[in-house]
Amino acid sequence: MLLGITVCALATFGPVGEYAPVLFWVRALQVLLLLFVTPLLLASARPVAWVCSRSMPVGQIVDRALSSRAMRVALSPLTTSAAMLATPWLLYLTPWYVASMTGPLAALTRVWLVLVGFGYFYTRLQVDPVPRRFSPLLSIGISVVESLADGLLGIVLWLGPLIAVDYYAALQRDWGPSLRTDQSIGAGILWILGDVLSIPFVAALMRQLGTDERRKAKRADAELDQVSGDGASTLWWENDPALRDRFSR
């Protein structure tokens, strides 16, 4: 959890936070750190379980909140994935981008990015208590869709028109890359670096899938052993009345 807080602080108050309103590619890096890296690190630290373990009343409150219909909808894979997919598109392709550079909306946007990312990874990793558990296979499928959406946004920013031309021109920056090169680098950060950073997350999902499959196999074996123990036979066809009558003659 400390690592996630550190990344968030660096993206907000460090050099990244200082140059994010000036360079497109630094802003893209900041968005990636706040929307992806920080929430992934925070969710991996199991903060909900940690908070619940510190106080029994708090744990009971969290349990009741997670079992509510509102939380089941808000923290469903559909809701959190839709928010994760839509946020970058809305940020870059609407006036929200320029408005979020400075002032109170800048701070609110940073908070929103972390919250959206945390909800996304919290429901996907499922290492904490969640309103509803689902197969890791669904989570892997969501990752594929999310990767395609990020790639498409990267292509749009790379080959499409320049974003916030008037804003960046008003800065009168006479150093660094041109506006086109700056935006192309930012598009690559969102697309390529985003996919690279997602590799550990996908690997964790694959391990969860393997664990889930082994758990199901053990459960199935236990049920078969129970059936065999309750009956007198150990042959599978002897548990079927029709087949037992046919082959027992």
mmCIF file of C-alpha atoms in Angstrom:
data_model
loop_
_atom_site.group_PDB
_atom_site.id
_atom_site.type_symbol
_atom_site.label_atom_id
_atom_site.label_comp_id
_atom_site.label_asym_id
_atom_site.label_seq_id
_atom_site.Cartn_x
_atom_site.Cartn_y
_atom_site.Cartn_z
ATOM 1 C CA MET A 1 0.000 0.000 0.000
ATOM 2 C CA LEU A 2 2.888 2.342 0.794
ATOM 3 C CA LEU A 3 4.252 1.856 -2.714
ATOM 4 C CA GLY A 4 0.923 2.842 -4.238
ATOM 5 C CA ILE A 5 0.763 5.989 -2.101
ATOM 6 C CA THR A 6 4.331 6.829 -3.124
ATOM 7 C CA VAL A 7 3.541 6.498 -6.831
ATOM 8 C CA CYS A 8 0.468 8.677 -6.371
ATOM 9 C CA ALA A 9 2.540 11.335 -4.578
ATOM 10 C CA LEU A 10 5.196 11.324 -7.303
ATOM 11 C CA ALA A 11 2.555 11.643 -10.003
ATOM 12 C CA THR A 12 0.940 14.548 -8.176
ATOM 13 C CA PHE A 13 3.695 16.539 -6.477
ATOM 14 C CA GLY A 14 6.917 15.376 -8.138
ATOM 15 C CA PRO A 15 8.333 16.336 -11.541
ATOM 16 C CA VAL A 16 5.485 14.514 -13.239
ATOM 17 C CA GLY A 17 2.940 16.663 -11.453
ATOM 18 C CA GLU A 18 4.910 19.825 -12.206
ATOM 19 C CA TYR A 19 5.241 19.256 -15.957
ATOM 20 C CA ALA A 20 1.904 17.521 -16.570
ATOM 21 C CA PRO A 21 0.132 20.829 -17.407
ATOM 22 C CA VAL A 22 2.961 21.762 -19.805
ATOM 23 C CA LEU A 23 3.788 18.652 -21.854
ATOM 24 C CA PHE A 24 1.247 16.276 -23.361
ATOM 25 C CA TRP A 25 3.429 13.206 -22.859
ATOM 26 C CA VAL A 26 4.013 14.000 -19.171
ATOM 27 C CA ARG A 27 0.264 14.420 -18.716
ATOM 28 C CA ALA A 28 -0.226 11.027 -20.378
ATOM 29 C CA LEU A 29 2.293 9.505 -17.973
ATOM 30 C CA GLN A 30 0.500 11.093 -15.028
ATOM 31 C CA VAL A 31 -2.846 9.696 -16.186
ATOM 32 C CA LEU A 32 -1.318 6.238 -16.570
ATOM 33 C CA LEU A 33 0.222 6.357 -13.085
ATOM 34 C CA LEU A 34 -2.993 7.557 -11.419
ATOM 35 C CA LEU A 35 -5.461 5.435 -13.365
ATOM 36 C CA PHE A 36 -3.466 2.213 -13.613
ATOM 37 C CA VAL A 37 -0.298 1.885 -11.532
ATOM 38 C CA THR A 38 -1.418 3.489 -8.251
ATOM 39 C CA PRO A 39 -4.817 1.697 -8.100
ATOM 40 C CA LEU A 40 -3.250 -1.656 -8.982
ATOM 41 C CA LEU A 41 -0.721 -1.337 -6.175
ATOM 42 C CA LEU A 42 -3.387 -0.197 -3.712
ATOM 43 C CA ALA A 43 -5.808 -2.988 -4.623
ATOM 44 C CA SER A 44 -3.053 -5.608 -4.411
ATOM 45 C CA ALA A 45 -2.372 -4.550 -0.817
ATOM 46 C CA ARG A 46 -5.881 -5.714 0.287
ATOM 47 C CA PRO A 47 -6.843 -2.444 1.992
ATOM 48 C CA VAL A 48 -10.434 -3.517 2.723
ATOM 49 C CA ALA A 49 -9.333 -6.646 4.579
ATOM 50 C CA TRP A 50 -6.699 -4.593 6.429
ATOM 51 C CA VAL A 51 -9.246 -2.033 7.600
ATOM 52 C CA CYS A 52 -11.741 -4.722 8.636
ATOM 53 C CA SER A 53 -9.097 -6.590 10.635
ATOM 54 C CA ARG A 54 -8.432 -3.507 12.749
ATOM 55 C CA SER A 55 -11.949 -3.207 14.161
ATOM 56 C CA MET A 56 -14.861 -5.624 14.428
ATOM 57 C CA PRO A 57 -17.548 -2.886 14.148
ATOM 58 C CA VAL A 58 -15.858 -1.504 11.040
ATOM 59 C CA GLY A 59 -15.759 -4.982 9.536
ATOM 60 C CA GLN A 60 -19.480 -5.428 10.166
ATOM 61 C CA ILE A 61 -20.230 -2.069 8.558
ATOM 62 C CA VAL A 62 -18.161 -3.003 5.504
ATOM 63 C CA ASP A 63 -19.896 -6.373 5.229
ATOM 64 C CA ARG A 64 -23.315 -4.741 5.295
ATOM 65 C CA ALA A 65 -22.233 -2.145 2.757
ATOM 66 C CA LEU A 66 -20.829 -4.756 0.376
ATOM 67 C CA SER A 67 -24.004 -6.830 0.586
ATOM 68 C CA SER A 68 -26.205 -3.849 -0.347
ATOM 69 C CA ARG A 69 -27.741 -3.697 -3.796
ATOM 70 C CA ALA A 70 -26.163 -0.320 -4.535
ATOM 71 C CA MET A 71 -22.642 -1.625 -3.911
ATOM 72 C CA ARG A 72 -23.298 -4.791 -5.873
ATOM 73 C CA VAL A 73 -24.207 -2.647 -8.871
ATOM 74 C CA ALA A 74 -21.508 -0.006 -8.389
ATOM 75 C CA LEU A 75 -18.751 -2.602 -7.928
ATOM 76 C CA SER A 76 -19.910 -5.045 -10.577
ATOM 77 C CA PRO A 77 -17.463 -5.927 -13.383
ATOM 78 C CA LEU A 78 -19.735 -4.220 -15.920
ATOM 79 C CA THR A 79 -19.880 -0.904 -14.037
ATOM 80 C CA THR A 80 -16.207 -0.670 -13.072
ATOM 81 C CA SER A 81 -14.987 -1.781 -16.508
ATOM 82 C CA ALA A 82 -17.262 0.719 -18.279
ATOM 83 C CA ALA A 83 -15.907 3.525 -16.092
ATOM 84 C CA MET A 84 -12.314 2.419 -16.733
ATOM 85 C CA LEU A 85 -12.834 2.246 -20.487
ATOM 86 C CA ALA A 86 -14.765 5.499 -20.802
ATOM 87 C CA THR A 87 -12.647 7.738 -18.572
ATOM 88 C CA PRO A 88 -9.561 8.082 -20.848
ATOM 89 C CA TRP A 89 -11.712 8.696 -23.929
ATOM 90 C CA LEU A 90 -13.746 11.380 -22.189
ATOM 91 C CA LEU A 91 -10.665 12.968 -20.670
ATOM 92 C CA TYR A 92 -8.768 13.340 -23.927
ATOM 93 C CA LEU A 93 -11.545 13.950 -26.426
ATOM 94 C CA THR A 94 -13.706 16.449 -24.521
ATOM 95 C CA PRO A 95 -13.130 19.908 -22.936
ATOM 96 C CA TRP A 96 -12.492 18.046 -19.691
ATOM 97 C CA TYR A 97 -8.832 17.704 -20.741
ATOM 98 C CA VAL A 98 -8.044 21.430 -20.689
ATOM 99 C CA ALA A 99 -10.315 22.120 -17.719
ATOM 100 C CA SER A 100 -8.504 19.477 -15.652
ATOM 101 C CA MET A 101 -5.065 21.007 -16.110
ATOM 102 C CA THR A 102 -5.273 23.627 -13.374
ATOM 103 C CA GLY A 103 -7.553 24.736 -10.555
ATOM 104 C CA PRO A 104 -9.903 22.695 -8.364
ATOM 105 C CA LEU A 105 -10.943 20.431 -11.241
ATOM 106 C CA ALA A 106 -7.342 19.244 -11.572
ATOM 107 C CA ALA A 107 -7.381 17.846 -8.028
ATOM 108 C CA LEU A 108 -10.854 16.349 -8.492
ATOM 109 C CA THR A 109 -9.736 14.696 -11.726
ATOM 110 C CA ARG A 110 -6.748 13.101 -10.023
ATOM 111 C CA VAL A 111 -8.999 11.738 -7.285
ATOM 112 C CA TRP A 112 -11.459 10.452 -9.884
ATOM 113 C CA LEU A 113 -8.711 8.643 -11.805
ATOM 114 C CA VAL A 114 -7.499 6.850 -8.679
ATOM 115 C CA LEU A 115 -11.036 5.916 -7.594
ATOM 116 C CA VAL A 116 -11.998 4.569 -11.019
ATOM 117 C CA GLY A 117 -8.789 2.583 -11.267
ATOM 118 C CA PHE A 118 -9.111 1.210 -7.743
ATOM 119 C CA GLY A 119 -12.688 0.072 -8.335
ATOM 120 C CA TYR A 120 -11.561 -1.620 -11.537
ATOM 121 C CA PHE A 121 -8.682 -3.572 -9.998
ATOM 122 C CA TYR A 122 -10.477 -4.189 -6.693
ATOM 123 C CA THR A 123 -13.255 -6.091 -8.445
ATOM 124 C CA ARG A 124 -10.863 -7.809 -10.848
ATOM 125 C CA LEU A 125 -8.206 -9.077 -8.447
ATOM 126 C CA GLN A 126 -10.773 -10.215 -5.828
ATOM 127 C CA VAL A 127 -8.109 -10.510 -3.127
ATOM 128 C CA ASP A 128 -10.294 -8.381 -0.850
ATOM 129 C CA PRO A 129 -13.899 -8.999 0.246
ATOM 130 C CA VAL A 130 -16.072 -8.105 -2.747
ATOM 131 C CA PRO A 131 -19.866 -7.924 -3.218
ATOM 132 C CA ARG A 132 -19.820 -10.810 -5.709
ATOM 133 C CA ARG A 133 -17.106 -13.135 -6.944
ATOM 134 C CA PHE A 134 -16.807 -14.271 -10.532
ATOM 135 C CA SER A 135 -14.527 -16.483 -12.591
ATOM 136 C CA PRO A 136 -11.034 -15.141 -13.374
ATOM 137 C CA LEU A 137 -11.756 -16.135 -16.975
ATOM 138 C CA LEU A 138 -14.227 -13.239 -17.195
ATOM 139 C CA SER A 139 -11.592 -10.897 -15.842
ATOM 140 C CA ILE A 140 -9.110 -12.049 -18.489
ATOM 141 C CA GLY A 141 -11.695 -11.392 -21.187
ATOM 142 C CA ILE A 142 -12.238 -7.876 -19.820
ATOM 143 C CA SER A 143 -8.473 -7.296 -19.961
ATOM 144 C CA VAL A 144 -8.445 -8.162 -23.664
ATOM 145 C CA VAL A 145 -11.246 -5.682 -24.388
ATOM 146 C CA GLU A 146 -9.589 -2.997 -22.264
ATOM 147 C CA SER A 147 -6.273 -3.489 -24.066
ATOM 148 C CA LEU A 148 -7.967 -3.108 -27.460
ATOM 149 C CA ALA A 149 -9.722 0.075 -26.317
ATOM 150 C CA ASP A 150 -6.447 1.558 -25.048
ATOM 151 C CA GLY A 151 -4.755 0.676 -28.308
ATOM 152 C CA LEU A 152 -7.510 2.334 -30.318
ATOM 153 C CA LEU A 153 -7.262 5.498 -28.213
ATOM 154 C CA GLY A 154 -3.510 5.502 -28.730
ATOM 155 C CA ILE A 155 -3.989 5.323 -32.500
ATOM 156 C CA VAL A 156 -6.551 8.146 -32.411
ATOM 157 C CA LEU A 157 -4.176 10.383 -30.453
ATOM 158 C CA TRP A 158 -1.208 9.403 -32.616
ATOM 159 C CA LEU A 159 -2.794 9.901 -36.033
ATOM 160 C CA GLY A 160 -5.691 12.199 -35.179
ATOM 161 C CA PRO A 161 -5.844 15.965 -34.777
ATOM 162 C CA LEU A 162 -3.893 17.765 -32.090
ATOM 163 C CA ILE A 163 -5.518 18.004 -28.659
ATOM 164 C CA ALA A 164 -5.828 21.337 -26.805
ATOM 165 C CA VAL A 165 -3.902 23.315 -29.439
ATOM 166 C CA ASP A 166 -4.974 26.713 -28.080
ATOM 167 C CA TYR A 167 -4.062 25.755 -24.525
ATOM 168 C CA TYR A 168 -0.558 24.554 -25.378
ATOM 169 C CA ALA A 169 0.057 27.457 -27.781
ATOM 170 C CA ALA A 170 -0.824 29.933 -25.017
ATOM 171 C CA LEU A 171 1.971 28.480 -22.873
ATOM 172 C CA GLN A 172 4.490 29.824 -25.428
ATOM 173 C CA ARG A 173 6.831 26.953 -24.720
ATOM 174 C CA ASP A 174 10.050 27.391 -26.717
ATOM 175 C CA TRP A 175 11.711 24.183 -25.566
ATOM 176 C CA GLY A 176 11.024 20.476 -25.838
ATOM 177 C CA PRO A 177 9.264 18.583 -28.633
ATOM 178 C CA SER A 178 6.789 20.067 -31.075
ATOM 179 C CA LEU A 179 3.081 19.734 -30.396
ATOM 180 C CA ARG A 180 2.751 16.841 -32.843
ATOM 181 C CA THR A 181 5.788 14.983 -31.506
ATOM 182 C CA ASP A 182 4.686 15.652 -27.945
ATOM 183 C CA GLN A 183 1.252 14.160 -28.590
ATOM 184 C CA SER A 184 2.721 11.183 -30.472
ATOM 185 C CA ILE A 185 4.967 10.357 -27.512
ATOM 186 C CA GLY A 186 1.980 10.628 -25.169
ATOM 187 C CA ALA A 187 -0.047 8.313 -27.389
ATOM 188 C CA GLY A 188 2.754 5.752 -27.239
ATOM 189 C CA ILE A 189 2.876 6.001 -23.457
ATOM 190 C CA LEU A 190 -0.849 5.366 -23.120
ATOM 191 C CA TRP A 191 -0.797 2.510 -25.609
ATOM 192 C CA ILE A 192 2.534 0.685 -25.410
ATOM 193 C CA LEU A 193 3.605 1.435 -21.849
ATOM 194 C CA GLY A 194 0.064 0.750 -20.657
ATOM 195 C CA ASP A 195 0.144 -2.708 -22.241
ATOM 196 C CA VAL A 196 3.599 -3.429 -20.796
ATOM 197 C CA LEU A 197 2.501 -2.476 -17.298
ATOM 198 C CA SER A 198 -0.563 -4.707 -17.625
ATOM 199 C CA ILE A 199 1.565 -7.849 -18.023
ATOM 200 C CA PRO A 200 1.994 -8.468 -14.248
ATOM 201 C CA PHE A 201 -1.735 -7.942 -13.769
ATOM 202 C CA VAL A 202 -2.631 -10.454 -16.490
ATOM 203 C CA ALA A 203 -0.088 -12.890 -15.040
ATOM 204 C CA ALA A 204 -1.804 -12.594 -11.649
ATOM 205 C CA LEU A 205 -5.151 -13.299 -13.309
ATOM 206 C CA MET A 206 -3.719 -16.378 -15.010
ATOM 207 C CA ARG A 207 -2.464 -17.669 -11.657
ATOM 208 C CA GLN A 208 -5.904 -17.057 -10.177
ATOM 209 C CA LEU A 209 -7.483 -18.951 -13.063
ATOM 210 C CA GLY A 210 -5.182 -21.914 -12.468
ATOM 211 C CA THR A 211 -5.940 -21.867 -8.740
ATOM 212 C CA ASP A 212 -9.667 -21.631 -9.425
ATOM 213 C CA GLU A 213 -9.554 -24.581 -11.826
ATOM 214 C CA ARG A 214 -7.626 -26.713 -9.342
ATOM 215 C CA ARG A 215 -10.130 -25.804 -6.628
ATOM 216 C CA LYS A 216 -13.013 -26.857 -8.851
ATOM 217 C CA ALA A 217 -11.263 -30.107 -9.717
ATOM 218 C CA LYS A 218 -10.713 -30.917 -6.026
ATOM 219 C CA ARG A 219 -14.358 -30.159 -5.292
ATOM 220 C CA ALA A 220 -15.487 -32.421 -8.127
ATOM 221 C CA ASP A 221 -13.187 -35.214 -6.936
ATOM 222 C CA ALA A 222 -14.531 -34.875 -3.397
ATOM 223 C CA GLU A 223 -18.105 -35.125 -4.662
ATOM 224 C CA LEU A 224 -17.259 -38.229 -6.703
ATOM 225 C CA ASP A 225 -15.537 -39.787 -3.704
ATOM 226 C CA GLN A 226 -18.598 -39.086 -1.596
ATOM 227 C CA VAL A 227 -20.868 -40.693 -4.186
ATOM 228 C CA SER A 228 -18.586 -43.709 -4.373
ATOM 229 C CA GLY A 229 -18.453 -43.969 -0.611
ATOM 230 C CA ASP A 230 -22.210 -43.761 -0.215
ATOM 231 C CA GLY A 231 -22.814 -46.454 -2.829
ATOM 232 C CA ALA A 232 -21.537 -50.006 -2.907
ATOM 233 C CA SER A 233 -19.912 -49.763 -6.320
ATOM 234 C CA THR A 234 -16.907 -47.902 -7.610
ATOM 235 C CA LEU A 235 -17.768 -48.158 -11.311
ATOM 236 C CA TRP A 236 -19.347 -45.026 -12.711
ATOM 237 C CA TRP A 237 -21.964 -46.823 -14.783
ATOM 238 C CA GLU A 238 -23.252 -48.694 -11.758
ATOM 239 C CA ASN A 239 -24.587 -45.382 -10.374
ATOM 240 C CA ASP A 240 -26.919 -45.064 -13.380
ATOM 241 C CA PRO A 241 -30.035 -47.310 -12.941
ATOM 242 C CA ALA A 242 -30.536 -47.977 -16.666
ATOM 243 C CA LEU A 243 -26.917 -48.877 -17.340
ATOM 244 C CA ARG A 244 -26.679 -50.917 -14.135
ATOM 245 C CA ASP A 245 -29.653 -53.061 -15.142
ATOM 246 C CA ARG A 246 -28.274 -53.548 -18.663
ATOM 247 C CA PHE A 247 -24.687 -54.510 -17.773
ATOM 248 C CA SER A 248 -25.505 -56.459 -14.627
ATOM 249 C CA ARG A 249 -27.409 -59.159 -16.492
#
